[in-house]
mmCIF file of C-alpha atoms in Angstrom:
data_model
loop_
_atom_site.group_PDB
_atom_site.id
_atom_site.type_symbol
_atom_site.label_atom_id
_atom_site.label_comp_id
_atom_site.label_asym_id
_atom_site.label_seq_id
_atom_site.Cartn_x
_atom_site.Cartn_y
_atom_site.Cartn_z
ATOM 1 C CA MET A 1 -0.053 0.120 0.125
ATOM 2 C CA SER A 2 1.295 3.564 -0.907
ATOM 3 C CA ASN A 3 2.699 5.793 1.930
ATOM 4 C CA ARG A 4 -0.030 8.249 1.204
ATOM 5 C CA PHE A 5 -2.570 5.854 2.365
ATOM 6 C CA SER A 6 -1.003 5.302 5.817
ATOM 7 C CA THR A 7 -3.019 3.914 8.739
ATOM 8 C CA PRO A 8 -3.746 7.464 9.970
ATOM 9 C CA ALA A 9 -4.980 8.544 6.842
ATOM 10 C CA LEU A 10 -7.238 5.548 6.449
ATOM 11 C CA ARG A 11 -8.662 6.288 9.878
ATOM 12 C CA TRP A 12 -9.248 9.836 9.374
ATOM 13 C CA LEU A 13 -11.210 8.968 6.227
ATOM 14 C CA LEU A 14 -13.026 6.293 7.833
ATOM 15 C CA ALA A 15 -13.898 8.561 10.600
ATOM 16 C CA LEU A 16 -14.986 11.326 8.150
ATOM 17 C CA LEU A 17 -17.422 8.898 6.108
ATOM 18 C CA LEU A 18 -19.040 7.770 9.502
ATOM 19 C CA ALA A 19 -19.247 11.448 10.562
ATOM 20 C CA THR A 20 -20.931 12.028 7.199
ATOM 21 C CA SER A 21 -23.388 9.211 7.410
ATOM 22 C CA ALA A 22 -24.324 10.221 11.448
ATOM 23 C CA SER A 23 -24.856 13.581 9.980
ATOM 24 C CA ALA A 24 -27.385 12.278 7.259
ATOM 25 C CA ALA A 25 -29.214 10.233 9.730
ATOM 26 C CA LEU A 26 -29.574 12.984 12.056
ATOM 27 C CA ALA A 27 -30.735 15.293 9.391
ATOM 28 C CA GLN A 28 -34.048 13.293 8.551
ATOM 29 C CA SER A 29 -36.706 16.273 9.222
ATOM 30 C CA ALA A 30 -39.339 15.929 11.565
ATOM 31 C CA GLN A 31 -41.749 16.200 8.769
ATOM 32 C CA GLN A 32 -40.176 12.853 7.255
ATOM 33 C CA LYS A 33 -40.653 11.183 10.857
ATOM 34 C CA LEU A 34 -44.102 12.143 10.880
ATOM 35 C CA VAL A 35 -44.867 10.658 7.406
ATOM 36 C CA ASN A 36 -42.942 7.406 8.303
ATOM 37 C CA ALA A 37 -44.945 7.274 11.733
ATOM 38 C CA ALA A 38 -48.166 7.517 9.603
ATOM 39 C CA ASP A 39 -47.297 4.872 7.644
ATOM 40 C CA THR A 40 -46.552 2.535 10.427
ATOM 41 C CA THR A 41 -50.021 3.942 11.975
ATOM 42 C CA PHE A 42 -51.611 2.966 8.681
ATOM 43 C CA GLN A 43 -50.271 -0.418 8.396
ATOM 44 C CA ASN A 44 -51.236 -0.930 12.041
ATOM 45 C CA PHE A 45 -55.065 -0.100 11.143
ATOM 46 C CA MET A 46 -54.830 -2.302 8.061
ATOM 47 C CA ARG A 47 -53.745 -5.282 9.914
ATOM 48 C CA ASP A 48 -56.061 -5.056 13.148
ATOM 49 C CA PRO A 49 -58.775 -7.526 12.809
ATOM 50 C CA ASP A 50 -61.316 -5.360 14.530
ATOM 51 C CA MET A 51 -60.885 -2.756 11.770
ATOM 52 C CA ALA A 52 -62.906 -4.624 9.193
ATOM 53 C CA TRP A 53 -65.000 -1.872 8.219
ATOM 54 C CA LEU A 54 -62.317 0.494 7.877
ATOM 55 C CA GLN A 55 -60.534 -2.120 5.684
ATOM 56 C CA GLN A 56 -63.376 -2.961 3.431
ATOM 57 C CA ASN A 57 -64.650 0.723 2.916
ATOM 58 C CA ILE A 58 -61.085 2.514 2.445
ATOM 59 C CA GLY A 59 -61.562 1.848 -1.244
ATOM 60 C CA ARG A 60 -64.765 4.468 -0.991
ATOM 61 C CA ALA A 61 -62.981 7.199 0.752
ATOM 62 C CA LYS A 62 -61.630 10.390 -1.041
ATOM 63 C CA GLY A 63 -58.940 10.836 1.645
ATOM 64 C CA VAL A 64 -57.182 9.472 4.645
ATOM 65 C CA LEU A 65 -56.333 11.666 7.404
ATOM 66 C CA ILE A 66 -53.437 9.834 9.646
ATOM 67 C CA ALA A 67 -52.517 11.068 13.148
ATOM 68 C CA PRO A 68 -49.735 8.798 14.720
ATOM 69 C CA GLU A 69 -49.893 10.425 18.097
ATOM 70 C CA VAL A 70 -52.783 12.102 19.284
ATOM 71 C CA ALA A 71 -52.463 13.128 23.108
ATOM 72 C CA LYS A 72 -55.113 13.552 25.419
ATOM 73 C CA ALA A 73 -54.363 14.949 28.961
ATOM 74 C CA GLY A 74 -56.202 16.478 31.823
ATOM 75 C CA PHE A 75 -57.967 16.876 35.190
ATOM 76 C CA ILE A 76 -61.298 18.547 34.696
ATOM 77 C CA PHE A 77 -60.134 20.907 32.046
ATOM 78 C CA GLY A 78 -57.980 19.295 29.376
ATOM 79 C CA GLY A 79 -57.958 18.521 25.701
ATOM 80 C CA SER A 80 -56.016 16.791 22.984
ATOM 81 C CA GLY A 81 -53.821 17.712 20.319
ATOM 82 C CA GLY A 82 -51.232 16.057 17.745
ATOM 83 C CA ARG A 83 -50.005 16.332 14.134
ATOM 84 C CA ALA A 84 -51.374 14.711 11.183
ATOM 85 C CA VAL A 85 -50.947 14.098 7.488
ATOM 86 C CA LEU A 86 -53.713 13.912 4.650
ATOM 87 C CA VAL A 87 -53.352 12.030 1.465
ATOM 88 C CA VAL A 88 -56.281 12.352 -1.214
ATOM 89 C CA ARG A 89 -57.434 10.278 -4.221
ATOM 90 C CA ASP A 90 -57.216 12.377 -7.519
ATOM 91 C CA ALA A 91 -60.725 12.239 -8.953
ATOM 92 C CA LYS A 92 -59.668 12.344 -12.519
ATOM 93 C CA SER A 93 -56.672 9.803 -12.265
ATOM 94 C CA GLY A 94 -57.624 7.829 -9.353
ATOM 95 C CA LYS A 95 -53.777 8.220 -8.246
ATOM 96 C CA TRP A 96 -53.485 8.798 -4.276
ATOM 97 C CA VAL A 97 -51.190 12.172 -4.021
ATOM 98 C CA GLY A 98 -49.998 13.928 -1.020
ATOM 99 C CA PRO A 99 -49.253 14.446 2.104
ATOM 100 C CA ALA A 100 -50.362 17.656 3.438
ATOM 101 C CA PHE A 101 -49.746 18.487 6.868
ATOM 102 C CA TYR A 102 -52.300 19.562 9.631
ATOM 103 C CA THR A 103 -52.582 20.035 13.494
ATOM 104 C CA LEU A 104 -55.203 18.847 15.514
ATOM 105 C CA ALA A 105 -56.562 20.514 18.710
ATOM 106 C CA THR A 106 -59.417 19.995 20.952
ATOM 107 C CA ALA A 107 -60.321 21.308 24.312
ATOM 108 C CA SER A 108 -62.634 19.541 26.639
ATOM 109 C CA VAL A 109 -64.353 19.954 30.146
ATOM 110 C CA GLY A 110 -65.044 17.035 32.219
ATOM 111 C CA PHE A 111 -64.102 14.402 34.768
ATOM 112 C CA GLN A 112 -61.006 12.995 33.312
ATOM 113 C CA ALA A 113 -57.869 12.368 34.616
ATOM 114 C CA GLY A 114 -54.340 11.255 33.414
ATOM 115 C CA ILE A 115 -52.454 11.020 30.109
ATOM 116 C CA ALA A 116 -53.334 9.067 26.960
ATOM 117 C CA VAL A 117 -51.866 8.690 23.343
ATOM 118 C CA SER A 118 -53.807 7.288 20.661
ATOM 119 C CA GLU A 119 -53.098 6.765 17.160
ATOM 120 C CA MET A 120 -55.912 7.805 14.756
ATOM 121 C CA LEU A 121 -57.281 7.242 11.032
ATOM 122 C CA THR A 122 -59.868 9.283 9.716
ATOM 123 C CA LEU A 123 -61.673 8.197 6.230
ATOM 124 C CA VAL A 124 -62.711 11.625 4.227
ATOM 125 C CA MET A 125 -65.990 10.058 2.907
ATOM 126 C CA ASN A 126 -67.288 13.010 0.622
ATOM 127 C CA ASP A 127 -66.285 16.213 -1.440
ATOM 128 C CA LYS A 128 -67.742 18.503 1.401
ATOM 129 C CA ALA A 129 -65.421 16.985 3.999
ATOM 130 C CA LEU A 130 -62.517 17.190 1.460
ATOM 131 C CA ASN A 131 -63.042 20.636 0.624
ATOM 132 C CA SER A 132 -63.242 21.657 4.275
ATOM 133 C CA LEU A 133 -59.705 20.056 4.734
ATOM 134 C CA LEU A 134 -58.632 22.276 1.931
ATOM 135 C CA SER A 135 -59.379 25.383 3.798
ATOM 136 C CA ASP A 136 -56.860 26.822 6.266
ATOM 137 C CA SER A 137 -58.948 25.148 9.224
ATOM 138 C CA VAL A 138 -61.946 23.383 9.835
ATOM 139 C CA LYS A 139 -63.858 22.537 12.936
ATOM 140 C CA LEU A 140 -65.242 19.119 13.103
ATOM 141 C CA GLY A 141 -68.722 18.527 13.776
ATOM 142 C CA PRO A 142 -70.190 22.231 12.897
ATOM 143 C CA ASP A 143 -68.448 22.522 9.492
ATOM 144 C CA ALA A 144 -67.927 18.565 8.759
ATOM 145 C CA SER A 145 -69.635 15.683 10.512
ATOM 146 C CA VAL A 146 -67.736 13.135 11.959
ATOM 147 C CA ALA A 147 -68.535 9.610 13.688
ATOM 148 C CA ALA A 148 -66.829 6.978 15.206
ATOM 149 C CA GLY A 149 -66.079 4.108 12.697
ATOM 150 C CA PRO A 150 -67.832 0.567 13.559
ATOM 151 C CA VAL A 151 -65.621 -1.616 15.390
ATOM 152 C CA GLY A 152 -65.351 -5.566 15.223
ATOM 153 C CA ALA A 153 -64.582 -8.290 12.989
ATOM 154 C CA GLY A 154 -68.056 -8.520 11.642
ATOM 155 C CA ALA A 155 -68.829 -4.875 11.703
ATOM 156 C CA LYS A 156 -70.904 -4.173 8.474
ATOM 157 C CA ALA A 157 -72.963 -0.920 9.815
ATOM 158 C CA ASP A 158 -73.784 1.856 6.931
ATOM 159 C CA VAL A 159 -72.235 5.004 8.416
ATOM 160 C CA VAL A 160 -73.602 8.121 6.762
ATOM 161 C CA THR A 161 -71.469 10.952 7.763
ATOM 162 C CA ASP A 162 -68.753 13.009 6.491
ATOM 163 C CA LEU A 163 -65.657 11.699 8.030
ATOM 164 C CA VAL A 164 -65.346 8.280 9.749
ATOM 165 C CA SER A 165 -62.643 8.025 12.684
ATOM 166 C CA TYR A 166 -60.989 5.361 14.106
ATOM 167 C CA SER A 167 -58.590 5.504 17.073
ATOM 168 C CA ARG A 168 -56.403 3.078 18.887
ATOM 169 C CA SER A 169 -55.632 4.083 22.511
ATOM 170 C CA LYS A 170 -52.547 3.543 24.011
ATOM 171 C CA GLY A 171 -53.417 4.870 27.585
ATOM 172 C CA VAL A 172 -56.212 5.371 30.128
ATOM 173 C CA TYR A 173 -58.712 6.756 27.586
ATOM 174 C CA GLY A 174 -60.904 4.697 25.313
ATOM 175 C CA GLY A 175 -60.068 6.656 22.282
ATOM 176 C CA VAL A 176 -60.058 10.121 21.035
ATOM 177 C CA ASN A 177 -63.431 12.151 20.394
ATOM 178 C CA LEU A 178 -62.858 14.323 17.270
ATOM 179 C CA ASP A 179 -66.165 16.379 17.622
ATOM 180 C CA GLY A 180 -65.254 19.927 18.166
ATOM 181 C CA THR A 181 -61.741 19.221 16.913
ATOM 182 C CA VAL A 182 -60.135 22.048 14.900
ATOM 183 C CA VAL A 183 -57.837 20.570 12.126
ATOM 184 C CA ALA A 184 -55.590 23.254 10.713
ATOM 185 C CA VAL A 185 -53.126 23.206 7.853
ATOM 186 C CA SER A 186 -49.707 23.603 9.190
ATOM 187 C CA LYS A 187 -48.013 25.833 6.600
ATOM 188 C CA ASP A 188 -44.470 25.853 8.184
ATOM 189 C CA TRP A 189 -44.472 22.005 8.058
ATOM 190 C CA ASN A 190 -45.771 21.855 4.422
ATOM 191 C CA GLU A 191 -42.876 24.441 3.271
ATOM 192 C CA GLY A 192 -40.401 22.334 5.162
ATOM 193 C CA PHE A 193 -41.156 19.209 3.761
ATOM 194 C CA TYR A 194 -41.561 20.210 0.194
ATOM 195 C CA GLN A 195 -38.705 22.990 0.489
ATOM 196 C CA LYS A 196 -40.954 25.733 -0.752
ATOM 197 C CA PRO A 197 -44.229 27.645 0.082
ATOM 198 C CA VAL A 198 -47.154 25.514 -0.758
ATOM 199 C CA SER A 199 -50.734 25.172 0.179
ATOM 200 C CA ALA A 200 -53.050 22.244 0.538
ATOM 201 C CA PRO A 201 -54.563 22.687 -2.733
ATOM 202 C CA ASP A 202 -51.022 22.827 -4.278
ATOM 203 C CA ILE A 203 -50.376 19.492 -2.903
ATOM 204 C CA LEU A 204 -53.634 17.454 -2.963
ATOM 205 C CA VAL A 205 -55.434 19.279 -6.027
ATOM 206 C CA ARG A 206 -53.006 20.952 -8.321
ATOM 207 C CA MET A 207 -50.330 18.371 -7.508
ATOM 208 C CA THR A 208 -47.529 20.925 -7.899
ATOM 209 C CA ALA A 209 -45.346 19.470 -5.045
ATOM 210 C CA HIS A 210 -44.022 15.835 -4.553
ATOM 211 C CA SER A 211 -41.489 14.307 -2.105
ATOM 212 C CA LYS A 212 -40.029 10.945 -2.687
ATOM 213 C CA GLY A 213 -40.130 10.763 1.394
ATOM 214 C CA ALA A 214 -43.663 10.198 0.678
ATOM 215 C CA ASP A 215 -43.567 7.242 -1.835
ATOM 216 C CA LYS A 216 -44.203 4.382 0.680
ATOM 217 C CA LEU A 217 -46.913 5.847 2.544
ATOM 218 C CA ILE A 218 -48.634 6.771 -0.749
ATOM 219 C CA GLY A 219 -47.939 3.333 -2.160
ATOM 220 C CA ASP A 220 -49.378 1.509 0.944
ATOM 221 C CA VAL A 221 -52.469 3.745 0.858
ATOM 222 C CA SER A 222 -52.893 2.964 -2.918
ATOM 223 C CA ARG A 223 -52.612 -0.746 -2.288
ATOM 224 C CA ALA A 224 -55.031 -0.809 0.538
ATOM 225 C CA ALA A 225 -57.547 1.144 -1.452
ATOM 226 C CA GLY A 226 -57.287 -1.238 -4.433
ATOM 227 C CA ARG A 227 -55.166 1.002 -6.803
ATOM 228 C CA ARG A 228 -51.611 -1.229 -7.483
#
């Protein structure tokens, strides 16, 4: 081996390569982590035998809102909140696109104690609900009706509502009630993920923004909804 590739030089080169790899791993954006977590949450719901209605009806949905972690806490006065991503089906091509980033926030009053974290998946069932989510913010209930989805392996209920929501609780609460929840577009997270100023309609309707970081999530939703 040439003297210019001495052991100290090799060690320095190896250290540089390792540092570069570590920096790249640490550089993963918060937005990308949320997209990855949303994909994991989506797969959790698709594998859950109690979510049969969801699995059978996702093909009817115009969009899917996924929140990997919705935290609910409080004693007497409380609330819940989290971040979510929305992917939608293009009406013309049938192709799934997105995601756009949102925040969820709910205030509540009642006898409650403790902290719980749930993962949530909501089907957007009609144009009214989708158009509401394309605005800067929407209050579920007054602006778009929301109902808890049927649960159980044999669930076959015909749910008539704008949004059908499911949650899987990881704490002391039985789930997250979305009635009264304000769903707002997270403009800074959308800009951070796509590296340019973009609105929810830019992403989900005009489709002028795309990131390879969302390909796995989009692919998994497409397959579950019947488009391969």
